[in-house]
PDB file of C-alpha atoms and ligand atoms in Angstrom:
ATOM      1  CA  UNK U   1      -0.988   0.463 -17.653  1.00  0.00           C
ATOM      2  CA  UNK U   2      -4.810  -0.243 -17.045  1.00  0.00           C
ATOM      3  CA  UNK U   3      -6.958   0.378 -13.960  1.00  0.00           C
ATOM      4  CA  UNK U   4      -7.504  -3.522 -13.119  1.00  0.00           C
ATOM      5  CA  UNK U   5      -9.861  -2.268 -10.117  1.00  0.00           C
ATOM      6  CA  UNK U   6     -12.431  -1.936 -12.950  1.00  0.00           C
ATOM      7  CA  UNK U   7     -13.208  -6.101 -13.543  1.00  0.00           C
ATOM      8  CA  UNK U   8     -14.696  -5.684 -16.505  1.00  0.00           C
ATOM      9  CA  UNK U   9     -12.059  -3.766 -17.861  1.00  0.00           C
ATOM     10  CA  UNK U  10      -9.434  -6.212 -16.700  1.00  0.00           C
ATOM     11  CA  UNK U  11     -11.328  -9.216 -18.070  1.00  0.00           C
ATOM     12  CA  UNK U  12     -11.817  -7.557 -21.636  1.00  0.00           C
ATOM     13  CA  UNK U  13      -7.992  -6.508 -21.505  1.00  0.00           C
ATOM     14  CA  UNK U  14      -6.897 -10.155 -20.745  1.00  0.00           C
ATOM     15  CA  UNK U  15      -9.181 -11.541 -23.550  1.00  0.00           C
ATOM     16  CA  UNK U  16      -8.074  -8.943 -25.824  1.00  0.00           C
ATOM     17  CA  UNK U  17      -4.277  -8.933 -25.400  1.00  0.00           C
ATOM     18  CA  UNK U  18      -4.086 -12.633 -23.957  1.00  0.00           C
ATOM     19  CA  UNK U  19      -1.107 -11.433 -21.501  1.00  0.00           C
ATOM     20  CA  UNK U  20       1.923 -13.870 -20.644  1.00  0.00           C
ATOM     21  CA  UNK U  21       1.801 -11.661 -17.418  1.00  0.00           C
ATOM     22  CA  UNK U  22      -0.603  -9.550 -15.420  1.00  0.00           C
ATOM     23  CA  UNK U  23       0.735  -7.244 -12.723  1.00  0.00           C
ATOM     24  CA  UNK U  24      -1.346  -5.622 -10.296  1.00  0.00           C
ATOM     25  CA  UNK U  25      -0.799  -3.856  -7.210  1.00  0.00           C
ATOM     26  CA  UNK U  26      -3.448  -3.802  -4.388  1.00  0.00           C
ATOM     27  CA  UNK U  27      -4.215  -1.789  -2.226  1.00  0.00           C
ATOM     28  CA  UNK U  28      -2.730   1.021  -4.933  1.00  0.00           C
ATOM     29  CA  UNK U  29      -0.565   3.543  -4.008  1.00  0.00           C
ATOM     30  CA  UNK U  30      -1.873   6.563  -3.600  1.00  0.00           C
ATOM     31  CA  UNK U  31      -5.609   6.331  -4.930  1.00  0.00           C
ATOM     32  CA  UNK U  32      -6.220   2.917  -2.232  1.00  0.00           C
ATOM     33  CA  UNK U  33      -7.991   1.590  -5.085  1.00  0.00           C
ATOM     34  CA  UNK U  34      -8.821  -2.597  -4.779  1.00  0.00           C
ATOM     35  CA  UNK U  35      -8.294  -4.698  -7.149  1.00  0.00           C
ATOM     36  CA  UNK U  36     -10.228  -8.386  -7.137  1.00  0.00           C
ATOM     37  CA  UNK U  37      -7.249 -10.851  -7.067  1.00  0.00           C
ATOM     38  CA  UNK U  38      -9.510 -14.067  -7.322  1.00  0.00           C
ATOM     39  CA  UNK U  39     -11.216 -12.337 -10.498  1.00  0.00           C
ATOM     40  CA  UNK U  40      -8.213 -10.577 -12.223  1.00  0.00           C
ATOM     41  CA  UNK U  41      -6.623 -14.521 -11.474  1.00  0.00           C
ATOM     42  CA  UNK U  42      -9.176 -16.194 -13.141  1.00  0.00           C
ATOM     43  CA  UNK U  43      -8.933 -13.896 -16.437  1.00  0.00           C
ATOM     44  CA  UNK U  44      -5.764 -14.007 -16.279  1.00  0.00           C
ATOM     45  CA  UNK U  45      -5.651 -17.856 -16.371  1.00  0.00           C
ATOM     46  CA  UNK U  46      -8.169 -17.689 -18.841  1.00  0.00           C
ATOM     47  CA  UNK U  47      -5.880 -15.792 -21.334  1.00  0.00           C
ATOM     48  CA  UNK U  48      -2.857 -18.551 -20.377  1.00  0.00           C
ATOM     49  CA  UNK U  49      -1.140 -15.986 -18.639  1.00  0.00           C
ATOM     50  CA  UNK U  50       0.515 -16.006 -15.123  1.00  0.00           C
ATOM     51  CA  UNK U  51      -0.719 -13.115 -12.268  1.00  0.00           C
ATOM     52  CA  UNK U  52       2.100 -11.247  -9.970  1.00  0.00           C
ATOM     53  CA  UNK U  53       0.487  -9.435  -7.162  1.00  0.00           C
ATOM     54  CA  UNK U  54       2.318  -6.275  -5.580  1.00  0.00           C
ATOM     55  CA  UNK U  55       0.518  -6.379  -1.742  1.00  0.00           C
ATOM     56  CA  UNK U  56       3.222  -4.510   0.105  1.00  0.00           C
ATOM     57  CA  UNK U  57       0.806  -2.017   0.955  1.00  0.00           C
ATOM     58  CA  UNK U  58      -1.344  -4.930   2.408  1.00  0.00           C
ATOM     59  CA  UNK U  59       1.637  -7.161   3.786  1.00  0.00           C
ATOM     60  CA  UNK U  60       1.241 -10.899   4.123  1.00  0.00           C
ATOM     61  CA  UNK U  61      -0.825 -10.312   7.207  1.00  0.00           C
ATOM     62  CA  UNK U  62      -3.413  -8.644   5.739  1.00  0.00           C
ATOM     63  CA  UNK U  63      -3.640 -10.014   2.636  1.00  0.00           C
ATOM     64  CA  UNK U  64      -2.233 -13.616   1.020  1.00  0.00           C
ATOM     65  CA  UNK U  65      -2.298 -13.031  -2.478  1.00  0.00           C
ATOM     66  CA  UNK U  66      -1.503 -16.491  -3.239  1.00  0.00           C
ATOM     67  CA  UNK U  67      -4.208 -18.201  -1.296  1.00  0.00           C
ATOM     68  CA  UNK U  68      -6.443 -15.947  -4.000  1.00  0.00           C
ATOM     69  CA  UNK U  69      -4.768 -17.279  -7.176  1.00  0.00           C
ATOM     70  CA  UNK U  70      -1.923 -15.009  -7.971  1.00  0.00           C
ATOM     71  CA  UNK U  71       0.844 -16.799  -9.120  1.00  0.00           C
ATOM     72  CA  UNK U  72       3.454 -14.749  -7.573  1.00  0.00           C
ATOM     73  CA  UNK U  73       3.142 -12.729  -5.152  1.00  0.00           C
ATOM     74  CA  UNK U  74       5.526  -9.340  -4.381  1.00  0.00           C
ATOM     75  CA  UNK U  75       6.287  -7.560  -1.042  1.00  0.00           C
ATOM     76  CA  UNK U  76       8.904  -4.985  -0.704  1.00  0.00           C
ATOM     77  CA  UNK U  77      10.020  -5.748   2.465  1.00  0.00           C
ATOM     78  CA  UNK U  78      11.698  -1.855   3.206  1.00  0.00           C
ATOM     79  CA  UNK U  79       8.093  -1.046   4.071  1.00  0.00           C
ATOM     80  CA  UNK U  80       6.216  -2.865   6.456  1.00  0.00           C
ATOM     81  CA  UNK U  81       7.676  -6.244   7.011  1.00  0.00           C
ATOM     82  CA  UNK U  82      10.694  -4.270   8.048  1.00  0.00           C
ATOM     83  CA  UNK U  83       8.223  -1.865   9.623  1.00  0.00           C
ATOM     84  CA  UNK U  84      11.178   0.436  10.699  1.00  0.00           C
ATOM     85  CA  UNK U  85      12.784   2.763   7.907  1.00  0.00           C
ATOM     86  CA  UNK U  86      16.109   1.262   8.254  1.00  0.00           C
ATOM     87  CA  UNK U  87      16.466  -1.435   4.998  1.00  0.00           C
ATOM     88  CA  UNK U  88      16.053  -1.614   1.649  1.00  0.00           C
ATOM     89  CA  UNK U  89      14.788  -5.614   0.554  1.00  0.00           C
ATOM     90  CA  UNK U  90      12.177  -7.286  -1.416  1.00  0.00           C
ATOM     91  CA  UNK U  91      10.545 -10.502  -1.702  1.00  0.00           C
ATOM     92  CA  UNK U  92       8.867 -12.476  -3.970  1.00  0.00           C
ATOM     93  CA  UNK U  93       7.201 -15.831  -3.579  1.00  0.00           C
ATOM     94  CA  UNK U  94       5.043 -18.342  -5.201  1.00  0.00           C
ATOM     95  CA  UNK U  95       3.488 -21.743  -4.381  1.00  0.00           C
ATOM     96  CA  UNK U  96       4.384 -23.176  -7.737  1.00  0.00           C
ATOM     97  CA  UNK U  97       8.526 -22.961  -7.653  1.00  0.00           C
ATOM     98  CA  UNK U  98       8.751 -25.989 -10.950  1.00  0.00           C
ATOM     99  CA  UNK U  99       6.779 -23.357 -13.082  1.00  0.00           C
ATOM    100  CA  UNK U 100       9.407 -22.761 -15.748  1.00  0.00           C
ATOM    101  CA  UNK U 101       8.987 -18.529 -15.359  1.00  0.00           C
ATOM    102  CA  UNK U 102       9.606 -18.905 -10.930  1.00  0.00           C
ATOM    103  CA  UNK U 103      12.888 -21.318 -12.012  1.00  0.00           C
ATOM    104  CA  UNK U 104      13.640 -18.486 -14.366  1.00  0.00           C
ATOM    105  CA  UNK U 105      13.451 -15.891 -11.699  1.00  0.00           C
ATOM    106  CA  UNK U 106      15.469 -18.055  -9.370  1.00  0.00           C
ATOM    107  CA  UNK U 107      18.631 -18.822 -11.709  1.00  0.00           C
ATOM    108  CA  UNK U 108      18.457 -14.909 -12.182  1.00  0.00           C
ATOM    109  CA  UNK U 109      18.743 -14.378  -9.233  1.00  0.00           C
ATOM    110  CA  UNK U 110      21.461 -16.499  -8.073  1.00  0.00           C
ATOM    111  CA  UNK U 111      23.582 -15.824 -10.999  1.00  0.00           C
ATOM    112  CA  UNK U 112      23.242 -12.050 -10.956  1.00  0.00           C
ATOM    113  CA  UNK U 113      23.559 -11.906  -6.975  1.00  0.00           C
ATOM    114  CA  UNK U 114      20.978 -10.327  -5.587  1.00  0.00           C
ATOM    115  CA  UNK U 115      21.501 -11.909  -2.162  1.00  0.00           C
ATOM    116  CA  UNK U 116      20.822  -9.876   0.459  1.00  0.00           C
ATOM    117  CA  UNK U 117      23.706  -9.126   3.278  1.00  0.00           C
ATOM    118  CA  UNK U 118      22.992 -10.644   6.415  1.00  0.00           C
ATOM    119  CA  UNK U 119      22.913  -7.354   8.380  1.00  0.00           C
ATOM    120  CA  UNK U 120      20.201  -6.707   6.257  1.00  0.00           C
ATOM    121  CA  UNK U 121      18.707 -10.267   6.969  1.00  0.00           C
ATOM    122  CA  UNK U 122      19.238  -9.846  10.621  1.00  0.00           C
ATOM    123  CA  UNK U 123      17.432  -6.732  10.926  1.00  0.00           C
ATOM    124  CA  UNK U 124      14.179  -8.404   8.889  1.00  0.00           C
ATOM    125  CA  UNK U 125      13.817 -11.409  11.337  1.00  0.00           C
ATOM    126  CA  UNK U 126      13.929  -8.600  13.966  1.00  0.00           C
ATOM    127  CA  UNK U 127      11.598  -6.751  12.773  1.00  0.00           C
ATOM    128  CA  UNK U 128       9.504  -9.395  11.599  1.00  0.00           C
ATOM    129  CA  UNK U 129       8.674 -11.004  15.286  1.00  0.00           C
ATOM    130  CA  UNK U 130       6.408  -7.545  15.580  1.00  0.00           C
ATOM    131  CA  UNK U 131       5.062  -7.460  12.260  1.00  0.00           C
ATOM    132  CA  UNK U 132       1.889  -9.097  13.140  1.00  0.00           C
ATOM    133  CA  UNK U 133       1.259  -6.628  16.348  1.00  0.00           C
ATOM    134  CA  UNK U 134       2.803  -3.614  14.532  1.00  0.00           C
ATOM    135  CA  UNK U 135       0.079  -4.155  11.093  1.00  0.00           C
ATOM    136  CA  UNK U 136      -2.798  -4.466  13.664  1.00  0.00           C
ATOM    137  CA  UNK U 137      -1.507  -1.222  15.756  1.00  0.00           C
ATOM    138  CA  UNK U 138      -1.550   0.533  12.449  1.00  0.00           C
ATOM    139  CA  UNK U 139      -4.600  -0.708  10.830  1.00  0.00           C
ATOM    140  CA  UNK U 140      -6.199   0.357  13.529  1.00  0.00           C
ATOM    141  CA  UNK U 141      -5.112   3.625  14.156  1.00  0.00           C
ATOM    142  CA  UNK U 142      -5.545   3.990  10.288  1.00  0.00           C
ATOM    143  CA  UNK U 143      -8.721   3.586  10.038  1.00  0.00           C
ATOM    144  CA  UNK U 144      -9.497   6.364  13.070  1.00  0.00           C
ATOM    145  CA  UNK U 145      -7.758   8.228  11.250  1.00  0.00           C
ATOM    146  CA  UNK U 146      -9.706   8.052   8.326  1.00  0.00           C
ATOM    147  CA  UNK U 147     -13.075   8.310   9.817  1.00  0.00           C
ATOM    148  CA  UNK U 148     -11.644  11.459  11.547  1.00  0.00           C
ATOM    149  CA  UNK U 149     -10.673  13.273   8.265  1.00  0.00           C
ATOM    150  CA  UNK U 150     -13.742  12.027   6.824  1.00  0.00           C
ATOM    151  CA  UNK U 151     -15.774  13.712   9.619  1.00  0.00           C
ATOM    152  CA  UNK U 152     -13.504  17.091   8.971  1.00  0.00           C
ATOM    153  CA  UNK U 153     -14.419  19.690   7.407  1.00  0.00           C
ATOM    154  CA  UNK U 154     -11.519  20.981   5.750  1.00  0.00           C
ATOM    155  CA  UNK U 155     -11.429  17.903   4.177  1.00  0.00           C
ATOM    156  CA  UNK U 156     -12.923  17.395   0.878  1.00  0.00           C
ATOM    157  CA  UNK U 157     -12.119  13.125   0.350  1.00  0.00           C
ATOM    158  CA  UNK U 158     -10.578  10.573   1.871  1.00  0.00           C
ATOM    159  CA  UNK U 159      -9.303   7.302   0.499  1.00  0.00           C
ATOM    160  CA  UNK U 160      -9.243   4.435   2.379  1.00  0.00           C
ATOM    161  CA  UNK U 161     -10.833   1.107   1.835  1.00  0.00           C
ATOM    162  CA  UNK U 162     -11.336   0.329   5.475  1.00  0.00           C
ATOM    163  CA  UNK U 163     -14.547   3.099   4.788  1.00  0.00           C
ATOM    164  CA  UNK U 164     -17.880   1.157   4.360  1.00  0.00           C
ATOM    165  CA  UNK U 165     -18.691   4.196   2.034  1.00  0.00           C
ATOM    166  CA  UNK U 166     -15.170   3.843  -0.344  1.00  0.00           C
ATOM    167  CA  UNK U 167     -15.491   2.113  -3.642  1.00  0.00           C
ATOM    168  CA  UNK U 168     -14.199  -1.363  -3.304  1.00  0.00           C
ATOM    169  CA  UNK U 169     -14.712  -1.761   0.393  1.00  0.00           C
ATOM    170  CA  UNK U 170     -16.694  -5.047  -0.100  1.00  0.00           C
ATOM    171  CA  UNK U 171     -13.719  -6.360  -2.194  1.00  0.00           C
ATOM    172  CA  UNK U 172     -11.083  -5.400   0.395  1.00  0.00           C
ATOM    173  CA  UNK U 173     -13.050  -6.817   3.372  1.00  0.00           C
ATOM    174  CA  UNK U 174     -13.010 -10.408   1.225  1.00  0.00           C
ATOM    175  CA  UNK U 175      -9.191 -10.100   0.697  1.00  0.00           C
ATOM    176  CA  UNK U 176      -8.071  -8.208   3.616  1.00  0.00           C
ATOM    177  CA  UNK U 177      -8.160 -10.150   7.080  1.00  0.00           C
ATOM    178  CA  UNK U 178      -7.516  -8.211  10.170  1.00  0.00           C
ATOM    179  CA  UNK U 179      -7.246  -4.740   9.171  1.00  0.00           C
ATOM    180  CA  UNK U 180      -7.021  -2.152   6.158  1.00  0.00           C
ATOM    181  CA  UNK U 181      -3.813  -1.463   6.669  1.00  0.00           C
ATOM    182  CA  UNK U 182      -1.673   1.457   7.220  1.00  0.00           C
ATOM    183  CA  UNK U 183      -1.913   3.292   4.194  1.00  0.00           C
ATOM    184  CA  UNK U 184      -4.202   6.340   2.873  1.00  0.00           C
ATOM    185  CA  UNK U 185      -4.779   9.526   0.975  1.00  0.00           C
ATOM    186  CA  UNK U 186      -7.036  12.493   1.596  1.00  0.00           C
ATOM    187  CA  UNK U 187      -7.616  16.137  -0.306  1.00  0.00           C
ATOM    188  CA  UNK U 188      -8.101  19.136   1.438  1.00  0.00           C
ATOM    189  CA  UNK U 189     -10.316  21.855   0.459  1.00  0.00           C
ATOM    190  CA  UNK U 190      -8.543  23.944  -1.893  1.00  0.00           C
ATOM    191  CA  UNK U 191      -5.165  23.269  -3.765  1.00  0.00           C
ATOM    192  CA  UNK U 192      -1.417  22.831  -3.817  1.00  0.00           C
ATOM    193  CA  UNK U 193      -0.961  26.224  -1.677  1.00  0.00           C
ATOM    194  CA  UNK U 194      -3.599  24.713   1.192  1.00  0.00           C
ATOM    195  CA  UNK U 195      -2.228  20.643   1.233  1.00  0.00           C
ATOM    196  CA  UNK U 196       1.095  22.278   1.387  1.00  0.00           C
ATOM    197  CA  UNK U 197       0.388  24.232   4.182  1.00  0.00           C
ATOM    198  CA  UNK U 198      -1.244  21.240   6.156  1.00  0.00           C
ATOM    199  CA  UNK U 199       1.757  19.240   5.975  1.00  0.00           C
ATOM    200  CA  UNK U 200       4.152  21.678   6.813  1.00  0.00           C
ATOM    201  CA  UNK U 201       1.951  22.551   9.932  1.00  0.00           C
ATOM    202  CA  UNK U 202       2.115  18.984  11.346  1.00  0.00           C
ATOM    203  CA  UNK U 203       4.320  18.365  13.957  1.00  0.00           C
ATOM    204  CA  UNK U 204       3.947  14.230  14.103  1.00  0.00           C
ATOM    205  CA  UNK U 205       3.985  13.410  10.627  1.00  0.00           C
ATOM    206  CA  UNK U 206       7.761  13.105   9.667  1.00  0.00           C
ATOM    207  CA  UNK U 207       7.680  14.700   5.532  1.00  0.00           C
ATOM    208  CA  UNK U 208       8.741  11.285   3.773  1.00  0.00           C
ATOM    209  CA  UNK U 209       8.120   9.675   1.322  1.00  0.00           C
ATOM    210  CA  UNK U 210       8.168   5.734   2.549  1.00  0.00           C
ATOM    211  CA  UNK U 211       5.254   3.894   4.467  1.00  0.00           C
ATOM    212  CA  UNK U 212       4.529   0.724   6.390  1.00  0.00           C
ATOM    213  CA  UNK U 213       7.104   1.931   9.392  1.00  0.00           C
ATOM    214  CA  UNK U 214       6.228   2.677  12.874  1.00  0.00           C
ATOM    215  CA  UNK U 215       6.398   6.080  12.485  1.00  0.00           C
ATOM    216  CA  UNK U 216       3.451   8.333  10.500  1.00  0.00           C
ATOM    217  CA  UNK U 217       4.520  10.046   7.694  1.00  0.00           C
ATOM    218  CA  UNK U 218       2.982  12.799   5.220  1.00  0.00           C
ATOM    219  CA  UNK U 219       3.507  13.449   1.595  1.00  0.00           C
ATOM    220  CA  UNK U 220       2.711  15.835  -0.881  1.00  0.00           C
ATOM    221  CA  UNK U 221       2.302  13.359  -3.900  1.00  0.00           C
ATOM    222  CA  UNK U 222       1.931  15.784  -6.976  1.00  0.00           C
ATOM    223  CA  UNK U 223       5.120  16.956  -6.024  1.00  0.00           C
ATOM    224  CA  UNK U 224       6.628  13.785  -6.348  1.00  0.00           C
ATOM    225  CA  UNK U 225       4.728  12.729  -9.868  1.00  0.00           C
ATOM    226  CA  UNK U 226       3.250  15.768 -10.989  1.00  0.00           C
ATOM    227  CA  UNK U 227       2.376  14.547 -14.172  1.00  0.00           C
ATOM    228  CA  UNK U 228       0.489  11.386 -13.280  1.00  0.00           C
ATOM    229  CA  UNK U 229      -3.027  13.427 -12.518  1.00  0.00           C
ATOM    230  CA  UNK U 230      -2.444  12.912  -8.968  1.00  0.00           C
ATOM    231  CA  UNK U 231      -4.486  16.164  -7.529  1.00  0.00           C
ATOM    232  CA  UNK U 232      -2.438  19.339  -5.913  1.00  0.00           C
ATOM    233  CA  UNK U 233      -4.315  18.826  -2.775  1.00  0.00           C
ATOM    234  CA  UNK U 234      -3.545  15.251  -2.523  1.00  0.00           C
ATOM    235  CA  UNK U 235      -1.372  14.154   0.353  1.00  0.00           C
ATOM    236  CA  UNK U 236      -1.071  10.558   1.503  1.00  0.00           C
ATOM    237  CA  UNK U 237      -0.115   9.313   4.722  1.00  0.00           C
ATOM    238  CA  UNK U 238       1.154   6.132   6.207  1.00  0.00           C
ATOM    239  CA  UNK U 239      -0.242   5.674   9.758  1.00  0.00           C
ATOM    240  CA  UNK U 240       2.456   4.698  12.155  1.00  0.00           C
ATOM    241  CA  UNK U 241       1.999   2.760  15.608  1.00  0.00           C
ATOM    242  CA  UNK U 242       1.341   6.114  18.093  1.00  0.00           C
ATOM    243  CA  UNK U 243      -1.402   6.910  20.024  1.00  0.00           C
ATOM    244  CA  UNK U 244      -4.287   7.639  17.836  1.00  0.00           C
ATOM    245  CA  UNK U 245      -5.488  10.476  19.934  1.00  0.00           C
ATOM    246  CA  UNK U 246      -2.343  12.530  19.337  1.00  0.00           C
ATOM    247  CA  UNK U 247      -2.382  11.630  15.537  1.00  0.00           C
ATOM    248  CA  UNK U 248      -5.944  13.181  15.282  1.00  0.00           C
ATOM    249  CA  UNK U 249      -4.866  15.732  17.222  1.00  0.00           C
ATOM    250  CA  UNK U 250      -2.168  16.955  14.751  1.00  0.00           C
ATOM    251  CA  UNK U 251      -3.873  16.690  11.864  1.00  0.00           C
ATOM    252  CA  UNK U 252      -6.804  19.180  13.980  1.00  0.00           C
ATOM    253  CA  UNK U 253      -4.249  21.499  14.223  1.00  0.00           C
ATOM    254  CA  UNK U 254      -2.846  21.529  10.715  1.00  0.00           C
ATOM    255  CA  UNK U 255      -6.019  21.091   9.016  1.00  0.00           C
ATOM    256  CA  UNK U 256      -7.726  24.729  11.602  1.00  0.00           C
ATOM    257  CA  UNK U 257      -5.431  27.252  10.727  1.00  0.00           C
TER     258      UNK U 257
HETATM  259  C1  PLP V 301       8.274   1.001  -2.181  1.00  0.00           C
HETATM  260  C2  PLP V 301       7.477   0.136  -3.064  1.00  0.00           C
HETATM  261  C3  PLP V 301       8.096  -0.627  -4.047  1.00  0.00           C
HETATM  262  C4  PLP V 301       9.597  -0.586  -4.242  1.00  0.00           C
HETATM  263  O1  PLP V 301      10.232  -1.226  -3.189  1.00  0.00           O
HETATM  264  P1  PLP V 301      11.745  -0.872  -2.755  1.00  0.00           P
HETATM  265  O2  PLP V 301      11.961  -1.810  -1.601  1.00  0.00           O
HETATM  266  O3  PLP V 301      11.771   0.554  -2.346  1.00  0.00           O
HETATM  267  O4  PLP V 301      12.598  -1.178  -3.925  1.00  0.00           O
HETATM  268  C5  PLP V 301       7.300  -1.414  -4.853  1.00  0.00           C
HETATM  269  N1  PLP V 301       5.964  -1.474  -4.686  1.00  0.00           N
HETATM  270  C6  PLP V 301       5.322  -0.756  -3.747  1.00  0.00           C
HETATM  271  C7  PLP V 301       3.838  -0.854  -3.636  1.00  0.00           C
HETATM  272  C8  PLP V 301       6.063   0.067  -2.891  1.00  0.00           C
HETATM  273  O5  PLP V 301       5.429   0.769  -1.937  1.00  0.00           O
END
């Protein structure tokens, strides 16, 4: 595991190690670091190697991984393309279905099975007929969000790449169209005791640990994975599809007490 955000790190790694596969996920969950698909494609190529891209937090809307070189790209669709916290599925796809490693993947998966069931199907081509409005609903109200905790003062960072100021903003704006999507972390001042206390004061924020649905949800993340350096006064939120005003609201209250 490498931080690929850092170019020069993933082009030395690829040259290196000459990888038969590269696997990067962009946005990342929970730092919102970017990571330069065309680049990270091109050494990747470069080494012989094929590129999977993991863009659920950026869903096809926002971002098409494949139009930027990956080779395959991954979504898991229980997130946004469902959008509403009621299915577990994934996807994968690629615009090069002869290569021998996607025909590989495909006899996998029919002879192991995983097919999913057609309630399951049903409720994705539901949900899907509102994933365009639902991504730009929460980009949006993501990014007020973020210039509001930014603003705040009991807030000591925010992470978001949909801030001019964030590192990898000029990346994101070339591979994200439309939006920054809905996902993004913040620390309060203090620790554990005070990013606790935040999210057990709001009242809007359901305590979860998905994201990409229509509802906004808070988690504390070091109590998830404490021992991946993720910071006690971390907590992440995914930005649901409700009025802005009463999400900034919220956090006000939670974040003056
Ligand atoms: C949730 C998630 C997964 C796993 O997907 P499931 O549908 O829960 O199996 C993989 N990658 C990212 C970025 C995720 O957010």
């Amino acid at each position: 595991e490498a931080d690929l955000s850092d170019i020069g790190q993933a082009q030395s790694l690829c040259a290196q190690h000459q990888p038969d596969l590269v696997f990067i996920e962009t946005p990342s969950n929970p730092w919102l670091r970017t990571t330069d698909i065309a680049l990270v494609a091109e050494a990747t190529h470069a080494a012989g190697g094929r590129l999977v891209v993991d863009a659920t937090a950026a869903t096809p809307i926002l971002t098409r991984a494949l139009d930027f070189g990956a080779d395959i790209v991954m979504h898991s669709a229980t997130k946004g393309i469902n959008g509403h916290s009621d299915v577990l599925a994934g996807v994968l796809a690629t615009n090069a279905p002869a290569d021998p490693h996607w025909q590989a993947i495909a006899i996998d998966r029919h002879d192991a099975g995983a097919v999913i069931g057609s309630f399951e199907a049903w409720l994705l081509i539901r949900s899907i007929r509102t994933l365009p409005l639902r991504v730009e609903r929460m980009s949006q109200n993501a990014q007020a969000v973020a210039e509001f905790l930014q603003s705040h003062d009991a807030v000591a960072q925010v992470f978001y790449p949909g801030l001019p100021d964030f590192e990898g903003h000029s990346v994101a704006k070339r591979q994200m169209a439309g939006g920054f999507g809905s996902l993004l972390s913040f620390c309060v001042k203090g620790g554990a005791v005070e990013a606790l206390r935040v999210a057990g004061r709001l009242n809007l924020f359901h305590r979860a640990t998905s994201l990409g649905g229509v509802e906004s949800l808070v988690e504390h993340r070091h109590t998830i994975e404490p021992h991946t350096g993720i910071p006690e006064s971390l907590l992440r939120l995914s930005i649901g599809i409700e009025d802005v005003q009463d999400l900034c609201a919220d956090l006000e209250q939670a974040l003056t007490c």
